[in-house]
């Protein structure tokens, strides 16, 4: 088993490490990149097709795993990657199109829901450990679709800072590796190892200052794969502890998503309107360097993921501690985001008033000269 794990991890790492510079080269040639704007930290076009390498490395490593001796991956069939391929493939295709043509939020959401429904139809489900939810087909379906679409979108949302999405997904993959070992699922262990190794290799090129971004292809792919892994773990050992555990493991992406919704409601802005008030934006606005901001968010994610492992093991206390920790982080960032959002609005209003005053002054001066 050890040899197989090393082989899969090494394959995922090497494929991403070797293909990322090639993808970057062609993306620059075709001018496929992220252009700087008011919400971006970078000042020049950065290629954003790094997700292609992440997909190749992860899926390629899992194909290698499939070719290893039968006993290496015989775990009762709780995770069959091949059943997930249609849904995963659809999300990868969506990401590629979006990276090249910039789709609307609603268009992406519809395709993500279809992909999630394909995964549910293939047998994947997020089990909470409560019969009132797990045994009611419609409730279970809605929860699973919401979770898969939510995690895929959540990782996509945090991918606005060099090294953030890759590092957070690396920590989450490491935590899922630990839970897979606890549950005795070697197939899920290998999936987690492949995802983690792919993220680690990508960070070589994406750590601040990043030379390439993973784009929507990479962020939605990683989010969906982590969501599928979470669902599979909940199916393997249904329980409230497992449910909280897989949610804690994805603490930062989930936090940032709920913060985005809450602050936009509080500031009375459209829910789907992009802004520069995500967790990494707020840390930067308070003077933290890119690497310092990463360290803070990595630390939050590590604590949350560690509590997730303990919760999945069946301990009740980590559920209380983890929930309290995430609520405290949520409230702290929410307060900072609201303050920063109001400050930005006041600055914009003042600029608008000054512009109007300048125009009116010009008009008066023109009349006087006549």
PDB file of N, CA and C in Angstrom, residues 9-18 20 53-55 57-58 163-174 192-207 222:
ATOM      1  N   UNK A   9       1.073   9.782  -5.521  1.00  0.00           N
ATOM      2  CA  UNK A   9       1.426  11.146  -5.110  1.00  0.00           C
ATOM      3  C   UNK A   9       2.530  11.715  -5.994  1.00  0.00           C
ATOM      4  N   UNK A  10       3.543  10.896  -6.261  1.00  0.00           N
ATOM      5  CA  UNK A  10       4.660  11.340  -7.099  1.00  0.00           C
ATOM      6  C   UNK A  10       4.190  11.646  -8.512  1.00  0.00           C
ATOM      7  N   UNK A  11       3.324  10.785  -9.049  1.00  0.00           N
ATOM      8  CA  UNK A  11       2.808  10.995 -10.403  1.00  0.00           C
ATOM      9  C   UNK A  11       2.028  12.300 -10.493  1.00  0.00           C
ATOM     10  N   UNK A  12       1.145  12.547  -9.514  1.00  0.00           N
ATOM     11  CA  UNK A  12       0.350  13.783  -9.522  1.00  0.00           C
ATOM     12  C   UNK A  12       1.260  15.004  -9.438  1.00  0.00           C
ATOM     13  N   UNK A  13       2.249  14.945  -8.552  1.00  0.00           N
ATOM     14  CA  UNK A  13       3.159  16.077  -8.379  1.00  0.00           C
ATOM     15  C   UNK A  13       3.944  16.346  -9.661  1.00  0.00           C
ATOM     16  N   UNK A  14       4.525  15.304 -10.237  1.00  0.00           N
ATOM     17  CA  UNK A  14       5.380  15.482 -11.413  1.00  0.00           C
ATOM     18  C   UNK A  14       4.602  15.973 -12.626  1.00  0.00           C
ATOM     19  N   UNK A  15       3.407  15.440 -12.833  1.00  0.00           N
ATOM     20  CA  UNK A  15       2.608  15.870 -13.993  1.00  0.00           C
ATOM     21  C   UNK A  15       2.292  17.358 -13.891  1.00  0.00           C
ATOM     22  N   UNK A  16       1.862  17.804 -12.708  1.00  0.00           N
ATOM     23  CA  UNK A  16       1.547  19.228 -12.530  1.00  0.00           C
ATOM     24  C   UNK A  16       2.812  20.073 -12.627  1.00  0.00           C
ATOM     25  N   UNK A  17       3.888  19.604 -12.017  1.00  0.00           N
ATOM     26  CA  UNK A  17       5.146  20.356 -12.013  1.00  0.00           C
ATOM     27  C   UNK A  17       5.690  20.545 -13.428  1.00  0.00           C
ATOM     28  N   UNK A  18       5.564  19.524 -14.265  1.00  0.00           N
ATOM     29  CA  UNK A  18       6.113  19.575 -15.628  1.00  0.00           C
ATOM     30  C   UNK A  18       5.191  20.320 -16.587  1.00  0.00           C
ATOM     31  N   UNK A  20       2.717  22.607 -15.932  1.00  0.00           N
ATOM     32  CA  UNK A  20       2.324  23.991 -15.626  1.00  0.00           C
ATOM     33  C   UNK A  20       3.130  25.027 -16.417  1.00  0.00           C
ATOM     34  N   UNK A  53      -3.397  21.902 -15.779  1.00  0.00           N
ATOM     35  CA  UNK A  53      -2.352  21.053 -15.201  1.00  0.00           C
ATOM     36  C   UNK A  53      -2.863  20.300 -13.975  1.00  0.00           C
ATOM     37  N   UNK A  54      -3.661  20.974 -13.146  1.00  0.00           N
ATOM     38  CA  UNK A  54      -4.215  20.325 -11.951  1.00  0.00           C
ATOM     39  C   UNK A  54      -5.118  19.156 -12.330  1.00  0.00           C
ATOM     40  N   UNK A  55      -5.925  19.341 -13.360  1.00  0.00           N
ATOM     41  CA  UNK A  55      -6.814  18.261 -13.820  1.00  0.00           C
ATOM     42  C   UNK A  55      -5.990  17.106 -14.370  1.00  0.00           C
ATOM     43  N   UNK A  57      -2.856  16.300 -13.765  1.00  0.00           N
ATOM     44  CA  UNK A  57      -2.089  15.635 -12.719  1.00  0.00           C
ATOM     45  C   UNK A  57      -2.942  14.748 -11.837  1.00  0.00           C
ATOM     46  N   UNK A  58      -4.097  15.263 -11.403  1.00  0.00           N
ATOM     47  CA  UNK A  58      -4.959  14.499 -10.496  1.00  0.00           C
ATOM     48  C   UNK A  58      -5.581  13.297 -11.190  1.00  0.00           C
ATOM     49  N   UNK A 163      -1.573  31.788  -4.227  1.00  0.00           N
ATOM     50  CA  UNK A 163      -1.305  30.725  -3.263  1.00  0.00           C
ATOM     51  C   UNK A 163      -2.442  30.383  -2.331  1.00  0.00           C
ATOM     52  N   UNK A 164      -3.562  31.117  -2.404  1.00  0.00           N
ATOM     53  CA  UNK A 164      -4.622  30.905  -1.414  1.00  0.00           C
ATOM     54  C   UNK A 164      -5.432  29.639  -1.687  1.00  0.00           C
ATOM     55  N   UNK A 165      -6.047  29.544  -2.856  1.00  0.00           N
ATOM     56  CA  UNK A 165      -6.883  28.372  -3.145  1.00  0.00           C
ATOM     57  C   UNK A 165      -6.058  27.090  -3.122  1.00  0.00           C
ATOM     58  N   UNK A 166      -4.856  27.133  -3.724  1.00  0.00           N
ATOM     59  CA  UNK A 166      -4.008  25.946  -3.744  1.00  0.00           C
ATOM     60  C   UNK A 166      -3.593  25.511  -2.353  1.00  0.00           C
ATOM     61  N   UNK A 167      -3.212  26.467  -1.512  1.00  0.00           N
ATOM     62  CA  UNK A 167      -2.791  26.139  -0.150  1.00  0.00           C
ATOM     63  C   UNK A 167      -3.934  25.637   0.713  1.00  0.00           C
ATOM     64  N   UNK A 168      -5.099  26.276   0.600  1.00  0.00           N
ATOM     65  CA  UNK A 168      -6.269  25.848   1.374  1.00  0.00           C
ATOM     66  C   UNK A 168      -6.685  24.439   0.962  1.00  0.00           C
ATOM     67  N   UNK A 169      -6.669  24.167  -0.345  1.00  0.00           N
ATOM     68  CA  UNK A 169      -7.044  22.828  -0.827  1.00  0.00           C
ATOM     69  C   UNK A 169      -6.004  21.781  -0.435  1.00  0.00           C
ATOM     70  N   UNK A 170      -4.738  22.187  -0.357  1.00  0.00           N
ATOM     71  CA  UNK A 170      -3.689  21.278   0.109  1.00  0.00           C
ATOM     72  C   UNK A 170      -3.941  20.878   1.562  1.00  0.00           C
ATOM     73  N   UNK A 171      -4.273  21.854   2.405  1.00  0.00           N
ATOM     74  CA  UNK A 171      -4.560  21.560   3.818  1.00  0.00           C
ATOM     75  C   UNK A 171      -5.805  20.690   3.939  1.00  0.00           C
ATOM     76  N   UNK A 172      -6.835  21.000   3.150  1.00  0.00           N
ATOM     77  CA  UNK A 172      -8.067  20.196   3.176  1.00  0.00           C
ATOM     78  C   UNK A 172      -7.794  18.767   2.718  1.00  0.00           C
ATOM     79  N   UNK A 173      -6.968  18.617   1.687  1.00  0.00           N
ATOM     80  CA  UNK A 173      -6.625  17.277   1.190  1.00  0.00           C
ATOM     81  C   UNK A 173      -5.868  16.482   2.245  1.00  0.00           C
ATOM     82  N   UNK A 174      -4.967  17.158   2.960  1.00  0.00           N
ATOM     83  CA  UNK A 174      -4.223  16.486   4.032  1.00  0.00           C
ATOM     84  C   UNK A 174      -5.171  16.010   5.129  1.00  0.00           C
ATOM     85  N   UNK A 192      -7.285  11.756  -1.990  1.00  0.00           N
ATOM     86  CA  UNK A 192      -6.824  12.898  -1.196  1.00  0.00           C
ATOM     87  C   UNK A 192      -5.336  13.157  -1.411  1.00  0.00           C
ATOM     88  N   UNK A 193      -4.550  12.087  -1.480  1.00  0.00           N
ATOM     89  CA  UNK A 193      -3.113  12.235  -1.723  1.00  0.00           C
ATOM     90  C   UNK A 193      -2.845  12.840  -3.100  1.00  0.00           C
ATOM     91  N   UNK A 194      -3.588  12.384  -4.106  1.00  0.00           N
ATOM     92  CA  UNK A 194      -3.409  12.903  -5.465  1.00  0.00           C
ATOM     93  C   UNK A 194      -3.756  14.391  -5.529  1.00  0.00           C
ATOM     94  N   UNK A 195      -4.868  14.773  -4.898  1.00  0.00           N
ATOM     95  CA  UNK A 195      -5.261  16.184  -4.870  1.00  0.00           C
ATOM     96  C   UNK A 195      -4.217  17.029  -4.143  1.00  0.00           C
ATOM     97  N   UNK A 196      -3.751  16.542  -3.003  1.00  0.00           N
ATOM     98  CA  UNK A 196      -2.761  17.283  -2.231  1.00  0.00           C
ATOM     99  C   UNK A 196      -1.447  17.448  -2.972  1.00  0.00           C
ATOM    100  N   UNK A 197      -0.981  16.376  -3.613  1.00  0.00           N
ATOM    101  CA  UNK A 197       0.281  16.442  -4.359  1.00  0.00           C
ATOM    102  C   UNK A 197       0.166  17.397  -5.542  1.00  0.00           C
ATOM    103  N   UNK A 198      -0.981  17.377  -6.216  1.00  0.00           N
ATOM    104  CA  UNK A 198      -1.204  18.284  -7.344  1.00  0.00           C
ATOM    105  C   UNK A 198      -1.183  19.741  -6.876  1.00  0.00           C
ATOM    106  N   UNK A 199      -1.836  20.016  -5.751  1.00  0.00           N
ATOM    107  CA  UNK A 199      -1.853  21.383  -5.201  1.00  0.00           C
ATOM    108  C   UNK A 199      -0.452  21.831  -4.789  1.00  0.00           C
ATOM    109  N   UNK A 200       0.306  20.924  -4.186  1.00  0.00           N
ATOM    110  CA  UNK A 200       1.663  21.253  -3.744  1.00  0.00           C
ATOM    111  C   UNK A 200       2.541  21.637  -4.931  1.00  0.00           C
ATOM    112  N   UNK A 201       2.446  20.874  -6.020  1.00  0.00           N
ATOM    113  CA  UNK A 201       3.239  21.183  -7.213  1.00  0.00           C
ATOM    114  C   UNK A 201       2.814  22.515  -7.821  1.00  0.00           C
ATOM    115  N   UNK A 202       1.519  22.778  -7.818  1.00  0.00           N
ATOM    116  CA  UNK A 202       1.034  24.033  -8.405  1.00  0.00           C
ATOM    117  C   UNK A 202       1.496  25.243  -7.594  1.00  0.00           C
ATOM    118  N   UNK A 203       1.601  25.074  -6.282  1.00  0.00           N
ATOM    119  CA  UNK A 203       2.042  26.179  -5.423  1.00  0.00           C
ATOM    120  C   UNK A 203       3.469  26.625  -5.737  1.00  0.00           C
ATOM    121  N   UNK A 204       4.260  25.751  -6.340  1.00  0.00           N
ATOM    122  CA  UNK A 204       5.619  26.130  -6.745  1.00  0.00           C
ATOM    123  C   UNK A 204       5.564  27.335  -7.682  1.00  0.00           C
ATOM    124  N   UNK A 205       4.526  27.396  -8.520  1.00  0.00           N
ATOM    125  CA  UNK A 205       4.383  28.469  -9.506  1.00  0.00           C
ATOM    126  C   UNK A 205       3.364  29.537  -9.091  1.00  0.00           C
ATOM    127  N   UNK A 206       2.542  29.237  -8.094  1.00  0.00           N
ATOM    128  CA  UNK A 206       1.450  30.144  -7.730  1.00  0.00           C
ATOM    129  C   UNK A 206       1.680  30.867  -6.404  1.00  0.00           C
ATOM    130  N   UNK A 207       2.699  30.446  -5.646  1.00  0.00           N
ATOM    131  CA  UNK A 207       2.961  31.114  -4.367  1.00  0.00           C
ATOM    132  C   UNK A 207       3.440  32.536  -4.645  1.00  0.00           C
ATOM    133  N   UNK A 222     -11.059  21.538  -8.208  1.00  0.00           N
ATOM    134  CA  UNK A 222     -10.606  21.183  -6.856  1.00  0.00           C
ATOM    135  C   UNK A 222     -11.768  21.192  -5.871  1.00  0.00           C
TER     136      UNK A 222
END
